[in-house]
Short mmCIF file of C-alpha atoms in Angstrom, two decimals:
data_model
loop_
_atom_site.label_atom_id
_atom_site.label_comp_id
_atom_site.label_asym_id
_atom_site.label_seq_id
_atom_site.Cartn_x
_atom_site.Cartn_y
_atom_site.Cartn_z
CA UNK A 1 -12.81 -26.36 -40.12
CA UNK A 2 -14.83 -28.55 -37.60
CA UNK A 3 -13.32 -31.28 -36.77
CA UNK A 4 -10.70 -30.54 -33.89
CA UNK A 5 -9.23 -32.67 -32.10
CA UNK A 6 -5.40 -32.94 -30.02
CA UNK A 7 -3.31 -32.46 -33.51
CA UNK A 8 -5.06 -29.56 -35.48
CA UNK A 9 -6.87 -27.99 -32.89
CA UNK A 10 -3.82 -25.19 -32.35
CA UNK A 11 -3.42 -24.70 -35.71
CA UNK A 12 -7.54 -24.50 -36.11
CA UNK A 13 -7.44 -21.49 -32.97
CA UNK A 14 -4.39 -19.81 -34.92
CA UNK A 15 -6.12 -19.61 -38.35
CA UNK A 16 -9.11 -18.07 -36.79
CA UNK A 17 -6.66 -15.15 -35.90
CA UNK A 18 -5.58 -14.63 -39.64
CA UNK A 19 -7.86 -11.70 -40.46
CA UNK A 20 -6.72 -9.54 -37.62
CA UNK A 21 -5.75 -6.17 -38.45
CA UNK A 22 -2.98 -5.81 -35.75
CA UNK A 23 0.17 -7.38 -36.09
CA UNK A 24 1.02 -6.93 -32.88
CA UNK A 25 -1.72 -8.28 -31.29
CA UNK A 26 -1.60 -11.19 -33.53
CA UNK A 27 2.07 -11.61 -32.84
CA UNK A 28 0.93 -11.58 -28.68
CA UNK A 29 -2.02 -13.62 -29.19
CA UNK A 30 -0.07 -16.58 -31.55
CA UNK A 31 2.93 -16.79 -29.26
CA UNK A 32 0.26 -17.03 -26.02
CA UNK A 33 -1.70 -19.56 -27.90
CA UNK A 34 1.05 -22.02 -29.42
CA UNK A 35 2.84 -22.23 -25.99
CA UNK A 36 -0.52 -22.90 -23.68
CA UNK A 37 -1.62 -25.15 -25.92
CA UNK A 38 2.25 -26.81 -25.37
CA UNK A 39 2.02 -26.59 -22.10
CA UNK A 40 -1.45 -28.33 -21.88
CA UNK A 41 0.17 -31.06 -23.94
CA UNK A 42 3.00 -31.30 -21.45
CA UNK A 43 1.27 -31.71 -18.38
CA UNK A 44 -2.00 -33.62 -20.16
CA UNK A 45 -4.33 -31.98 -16.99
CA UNK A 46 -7.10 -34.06 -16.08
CA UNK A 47 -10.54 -32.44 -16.05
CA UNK A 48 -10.30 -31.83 -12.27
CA UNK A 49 -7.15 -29.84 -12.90
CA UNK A 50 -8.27 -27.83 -15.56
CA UNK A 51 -11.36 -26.74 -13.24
CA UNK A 52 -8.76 -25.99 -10.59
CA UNK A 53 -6.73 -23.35 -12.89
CA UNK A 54 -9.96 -21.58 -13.59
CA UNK A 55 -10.72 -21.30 -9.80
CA UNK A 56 -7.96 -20.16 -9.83
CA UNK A 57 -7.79 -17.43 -11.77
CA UNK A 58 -11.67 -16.60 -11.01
CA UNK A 59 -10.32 -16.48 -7.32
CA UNK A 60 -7.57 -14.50 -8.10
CA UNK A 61 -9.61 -11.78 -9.70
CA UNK A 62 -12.03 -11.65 -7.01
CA UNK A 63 -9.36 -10.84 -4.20
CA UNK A 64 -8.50 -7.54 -6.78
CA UNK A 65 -9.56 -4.48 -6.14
CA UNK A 66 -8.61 -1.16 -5.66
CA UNK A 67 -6.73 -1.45 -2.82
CA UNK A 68 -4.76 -5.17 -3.60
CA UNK A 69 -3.96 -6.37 -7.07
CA UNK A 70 -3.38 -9.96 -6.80
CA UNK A 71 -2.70 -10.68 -10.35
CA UNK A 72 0.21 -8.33 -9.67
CA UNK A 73 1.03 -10.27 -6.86
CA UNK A 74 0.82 -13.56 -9.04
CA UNK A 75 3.16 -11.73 -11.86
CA UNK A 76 5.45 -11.10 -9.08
CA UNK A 77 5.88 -14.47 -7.49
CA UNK A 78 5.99 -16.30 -10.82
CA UNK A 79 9.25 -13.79 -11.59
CA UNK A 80 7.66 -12.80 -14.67
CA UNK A 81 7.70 -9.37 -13.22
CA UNK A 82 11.33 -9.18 -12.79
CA UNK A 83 11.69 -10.89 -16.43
CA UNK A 84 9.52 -7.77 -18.09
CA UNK A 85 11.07 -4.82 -16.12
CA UNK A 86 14.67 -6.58 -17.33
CA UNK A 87 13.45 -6.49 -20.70
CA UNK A 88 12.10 -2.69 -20.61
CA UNK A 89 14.92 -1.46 -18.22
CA UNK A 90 17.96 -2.48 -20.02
CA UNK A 91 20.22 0.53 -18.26
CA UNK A 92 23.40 1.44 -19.15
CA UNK A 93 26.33 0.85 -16.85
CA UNK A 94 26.34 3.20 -13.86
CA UNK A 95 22.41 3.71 -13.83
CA UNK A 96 20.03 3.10 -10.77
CA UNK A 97 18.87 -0.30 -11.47
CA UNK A 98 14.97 -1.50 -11.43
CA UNK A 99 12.87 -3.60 -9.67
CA UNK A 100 9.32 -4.46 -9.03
CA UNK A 101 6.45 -2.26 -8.11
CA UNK A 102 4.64 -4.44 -6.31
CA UNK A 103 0.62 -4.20 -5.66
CA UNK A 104 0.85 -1.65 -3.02
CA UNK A 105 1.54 1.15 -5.07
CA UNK A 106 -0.63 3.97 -5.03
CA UNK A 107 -1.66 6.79 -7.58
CA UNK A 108 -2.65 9.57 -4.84
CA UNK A 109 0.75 10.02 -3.12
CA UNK A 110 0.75 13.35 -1.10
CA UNK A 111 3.27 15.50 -1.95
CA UNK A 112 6.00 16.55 0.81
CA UNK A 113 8.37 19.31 1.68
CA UNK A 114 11.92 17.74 1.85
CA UNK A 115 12.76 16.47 5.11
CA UNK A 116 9.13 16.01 6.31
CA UNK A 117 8.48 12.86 8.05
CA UNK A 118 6.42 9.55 5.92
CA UNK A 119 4.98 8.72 9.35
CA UNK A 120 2.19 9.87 10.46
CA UNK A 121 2.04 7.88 13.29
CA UNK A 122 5.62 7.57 14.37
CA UNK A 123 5.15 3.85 15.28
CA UNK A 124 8.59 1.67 14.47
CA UNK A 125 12.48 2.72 14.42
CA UNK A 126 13.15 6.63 13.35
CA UNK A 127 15.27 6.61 10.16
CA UNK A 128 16.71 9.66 8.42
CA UNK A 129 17.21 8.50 4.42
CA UNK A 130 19.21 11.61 1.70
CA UNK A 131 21.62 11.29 -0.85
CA UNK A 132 21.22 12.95 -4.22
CA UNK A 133 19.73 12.41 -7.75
CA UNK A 134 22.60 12.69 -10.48
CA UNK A 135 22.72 12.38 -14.06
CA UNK A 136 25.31 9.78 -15.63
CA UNK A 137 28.12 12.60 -15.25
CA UNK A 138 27.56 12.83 -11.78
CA UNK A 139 25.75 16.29 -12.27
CA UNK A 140 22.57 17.24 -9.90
CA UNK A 141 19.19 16.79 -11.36
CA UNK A 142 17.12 19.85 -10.92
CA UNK A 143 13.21 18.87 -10.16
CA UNK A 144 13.55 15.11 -10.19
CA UNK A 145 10.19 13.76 -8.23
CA UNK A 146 10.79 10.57 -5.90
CA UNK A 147 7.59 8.88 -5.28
CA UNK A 148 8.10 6.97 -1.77
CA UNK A 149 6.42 4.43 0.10
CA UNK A 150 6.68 1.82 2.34
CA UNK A 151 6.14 -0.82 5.20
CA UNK A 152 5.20 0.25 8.83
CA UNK A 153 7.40 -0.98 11.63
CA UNK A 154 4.62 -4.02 11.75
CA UNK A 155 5.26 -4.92 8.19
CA UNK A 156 1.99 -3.64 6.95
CA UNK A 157 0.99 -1.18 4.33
CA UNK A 158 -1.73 1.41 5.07
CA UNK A 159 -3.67 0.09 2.21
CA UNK A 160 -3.65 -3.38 4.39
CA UNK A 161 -3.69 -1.74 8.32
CA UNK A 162 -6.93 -0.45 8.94
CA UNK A 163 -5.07 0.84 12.01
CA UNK A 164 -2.91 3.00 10.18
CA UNK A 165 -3.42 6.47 8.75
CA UNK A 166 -4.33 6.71 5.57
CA UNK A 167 -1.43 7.65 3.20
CA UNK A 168 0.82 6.91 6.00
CA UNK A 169 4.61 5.93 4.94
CA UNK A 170 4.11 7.59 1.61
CA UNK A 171 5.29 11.24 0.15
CA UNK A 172 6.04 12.24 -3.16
CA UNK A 173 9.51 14.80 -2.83
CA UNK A 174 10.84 16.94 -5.40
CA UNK A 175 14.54 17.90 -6.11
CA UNK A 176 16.58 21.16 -6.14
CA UNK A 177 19.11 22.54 -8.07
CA UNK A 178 21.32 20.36 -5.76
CA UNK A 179 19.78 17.25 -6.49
CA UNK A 180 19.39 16.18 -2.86
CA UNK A 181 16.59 14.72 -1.12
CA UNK A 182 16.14 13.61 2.50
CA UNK A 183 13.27 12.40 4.54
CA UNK A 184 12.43 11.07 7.84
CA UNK A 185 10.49 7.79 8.47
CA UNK A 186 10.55 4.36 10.46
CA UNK A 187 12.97 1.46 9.11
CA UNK A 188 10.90 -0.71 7.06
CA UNK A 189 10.56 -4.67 8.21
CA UNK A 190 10.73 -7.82 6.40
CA UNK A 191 7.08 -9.24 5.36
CA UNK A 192 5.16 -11.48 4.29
CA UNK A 193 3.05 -11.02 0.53
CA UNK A 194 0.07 -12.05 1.47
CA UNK A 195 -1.07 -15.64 2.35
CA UNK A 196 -4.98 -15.45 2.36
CA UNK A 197 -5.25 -15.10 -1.46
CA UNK A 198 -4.70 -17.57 -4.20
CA UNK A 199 -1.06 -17.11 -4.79
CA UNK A 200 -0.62 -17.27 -1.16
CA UNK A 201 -2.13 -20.52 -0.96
CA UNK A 202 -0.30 -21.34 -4.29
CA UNK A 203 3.43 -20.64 -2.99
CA UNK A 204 2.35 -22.50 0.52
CA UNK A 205 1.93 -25.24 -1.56
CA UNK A 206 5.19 -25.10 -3.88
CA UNK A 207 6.78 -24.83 -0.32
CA UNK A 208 7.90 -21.49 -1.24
CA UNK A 209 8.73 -18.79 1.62
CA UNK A 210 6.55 -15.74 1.30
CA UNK A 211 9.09 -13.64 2.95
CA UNK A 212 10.53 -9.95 1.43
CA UNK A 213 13.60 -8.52 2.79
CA UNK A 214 12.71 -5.15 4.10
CA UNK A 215 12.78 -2.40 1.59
CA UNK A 216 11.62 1.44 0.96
CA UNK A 217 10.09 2.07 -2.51
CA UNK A 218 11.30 4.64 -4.88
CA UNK A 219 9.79 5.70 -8.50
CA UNK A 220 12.32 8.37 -9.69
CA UNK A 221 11.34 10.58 -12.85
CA UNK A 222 12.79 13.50 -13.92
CA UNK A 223 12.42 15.59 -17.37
CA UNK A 224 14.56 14.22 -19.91
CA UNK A 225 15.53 11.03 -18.19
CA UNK A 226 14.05 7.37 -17.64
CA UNK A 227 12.38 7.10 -15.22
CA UNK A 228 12.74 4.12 -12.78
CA UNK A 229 10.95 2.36 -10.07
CA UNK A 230 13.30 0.68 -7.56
CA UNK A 231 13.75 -0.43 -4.27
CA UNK A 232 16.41 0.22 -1.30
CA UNK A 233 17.25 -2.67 1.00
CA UNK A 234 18.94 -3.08 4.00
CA UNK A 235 21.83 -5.00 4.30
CA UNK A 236 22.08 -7.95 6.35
CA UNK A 237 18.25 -8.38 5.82
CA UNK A 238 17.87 -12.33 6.50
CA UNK A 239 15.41 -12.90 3.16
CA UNK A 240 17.84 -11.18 0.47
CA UNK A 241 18.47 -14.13 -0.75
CA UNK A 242 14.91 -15.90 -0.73
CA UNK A 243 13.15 -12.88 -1.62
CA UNK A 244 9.25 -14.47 -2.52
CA UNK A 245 8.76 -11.57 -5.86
CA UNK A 246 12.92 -12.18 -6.98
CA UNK A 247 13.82 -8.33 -7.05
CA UNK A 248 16.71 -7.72 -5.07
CA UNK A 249 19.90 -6.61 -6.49
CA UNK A 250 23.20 -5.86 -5.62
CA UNK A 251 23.31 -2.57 -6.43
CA UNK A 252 19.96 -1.64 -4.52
CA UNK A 253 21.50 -3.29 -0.78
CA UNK A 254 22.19 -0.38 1.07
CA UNK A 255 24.03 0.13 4.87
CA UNK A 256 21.52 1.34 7.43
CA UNK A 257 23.88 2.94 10.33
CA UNK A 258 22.62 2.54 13.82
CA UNK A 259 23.25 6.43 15.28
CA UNK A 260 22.68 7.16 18.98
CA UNK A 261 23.75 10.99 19.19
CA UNK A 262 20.72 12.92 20.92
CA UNK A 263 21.87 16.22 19.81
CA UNK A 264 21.93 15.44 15.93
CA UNK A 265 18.69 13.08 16.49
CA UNK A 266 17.12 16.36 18.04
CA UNK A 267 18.56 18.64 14.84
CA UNK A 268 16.50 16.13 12.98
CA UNK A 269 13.37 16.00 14.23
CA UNK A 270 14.27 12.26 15.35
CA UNK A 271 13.67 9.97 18.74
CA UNK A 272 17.38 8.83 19.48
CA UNK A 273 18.57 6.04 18.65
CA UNK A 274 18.04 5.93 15.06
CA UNK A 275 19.01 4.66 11.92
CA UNK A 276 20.80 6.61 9.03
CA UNK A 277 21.25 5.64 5.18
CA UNK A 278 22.78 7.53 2.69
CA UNK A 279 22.39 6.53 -1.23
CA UNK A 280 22.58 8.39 -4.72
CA UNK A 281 20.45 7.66 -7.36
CA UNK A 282 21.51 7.99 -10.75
CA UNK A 283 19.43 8.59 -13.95
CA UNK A 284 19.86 7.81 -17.52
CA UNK A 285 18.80 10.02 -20.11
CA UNK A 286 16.34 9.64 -22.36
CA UNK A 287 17.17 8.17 -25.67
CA UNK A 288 15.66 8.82 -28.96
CA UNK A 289 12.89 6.36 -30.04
#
């Protein structure tokens, strides 16, 4: 076929696709292609625009590397982040919900004795987080790793705060036979994704806020179970509502108490006043594929 033009050309791009030898793929790749091609038919971009989009993306790319993903970012913001981990994370009732990972996630988190502090530079609020890992039953899970990281009390990742230490706000804890886990840290603050990037510039102009509540991290795995990547958030948090990547829930909105007691604030290796939150996390178990 040569002749293309605005009525056969989808058809034309699909048919070349007919000899491929993965039925998945071709199932991904057809679905992709019939609804950009709809979508270009929609919106009938000029030339200008079309050169705009692949700025775009080019631009987007660019900003990547190891240390920022922006395409994450751009998943995020567009809520089709949110939309796959709902469709992968289908839990049943009872079961720490998901949320995003975002593109500050790290693969090198230092592991931690339990209670050890995530600062390193003990700049922001002192915190004291524990609760418990429990299987649907409400039984302790033995060896369940929680991979933690978060905000410093100026909003900023280590991986974006040259000023920070590096690894600071992160720790990767392991469970007893008890199930319970506690750390110290500082209470994480509300931020902005960043604004200097493509999809920065992209929600500025939608008129979108670029705001996320404040939040602490937590990937949860544990033999035999699901694992899950979630967030805790505090309540009262003025962007729960607005939140720029859509993934707060409900069930993740936890209490952090204001404690001034110098005496416990000493037993826990704390500056007093500081903040105390309590939350279980629940796992489900694995199923059979």
């Amino acid at each position: 076929m040569r002749d293309f033009n605005e009525a056969n050309v989808t058809d034309a791009v699909l048919g070349r696709m007919a000899e491929c030898d993965d039925p998945r793929l071709q199932a991904v790749m057809t679905s992709i292609v019939r609804h950009l091609h709809a979508v270009v038919r929609e919106v009938e971009p000029t030339m200008d625009e079309w050169n705009a989009a692949i700025r775009f993306l080019t631009e987007t790319g660019h900003k990547s590397d190891e240390r920022r993903q922006e395409f994450i970012l751009l998943s995020d913001t567009l809520g089709v982040s949110m939309l796959v981990d709902a469709i992968n994370n289908r839990k049943p009732s009872g079961a720490t919900q998901s949320t995003v990972l975002g593109p500050f996630h790290v693969s090198n988190t230092p592991r931690k004795a339990m209670g050890d502090n995530l600062s390193l530079d003990l700049k922001g609020e002192p915190v004291f987080v524990s609760g418990r890992v429990l299987d649907p039953d409400g039984r302790p899970v033995d060896g369940a790793t929680l991979d933690v990281w978060q905000t410093s009390g100026n909003g900023l990742y280590d991986t974006q705060d040259p000023d920070q230490p590096e690894n600071n706000l992160r720790g990767l804890f392991t469970t007893g036979a008890d199930g319970r886990y506690f750390f110290r840290s500082v209470r994480p603050m509300p931020y902005s994704v960043p604004t200097d990037g493509p999809v920065g510039r992209m929600l500025l102009a939608l008129g979108r806020d670029p705001m996320r509540p404040a939040h602490i991290h937590v990937i949860l795995a544990a033999p035999g179970f699901d694992a899950v990547t979630t967030h805790l958030f505090i309540a009262g948090d003025e962007y729960l509502d607005s939140d720029a990547v859509f993934g707060v829930k409900d069930s993740l909105v936890v209490t952090f108490v204001r404690q001034d007691d110098p005496e416990v604030a000493k037993a826990l290796g704390l500056g007093n006043p500081f903040w105390r939150v309590e939350h279980d996390f629940i796992l489900s178990r694995q199923r059979a594929p």
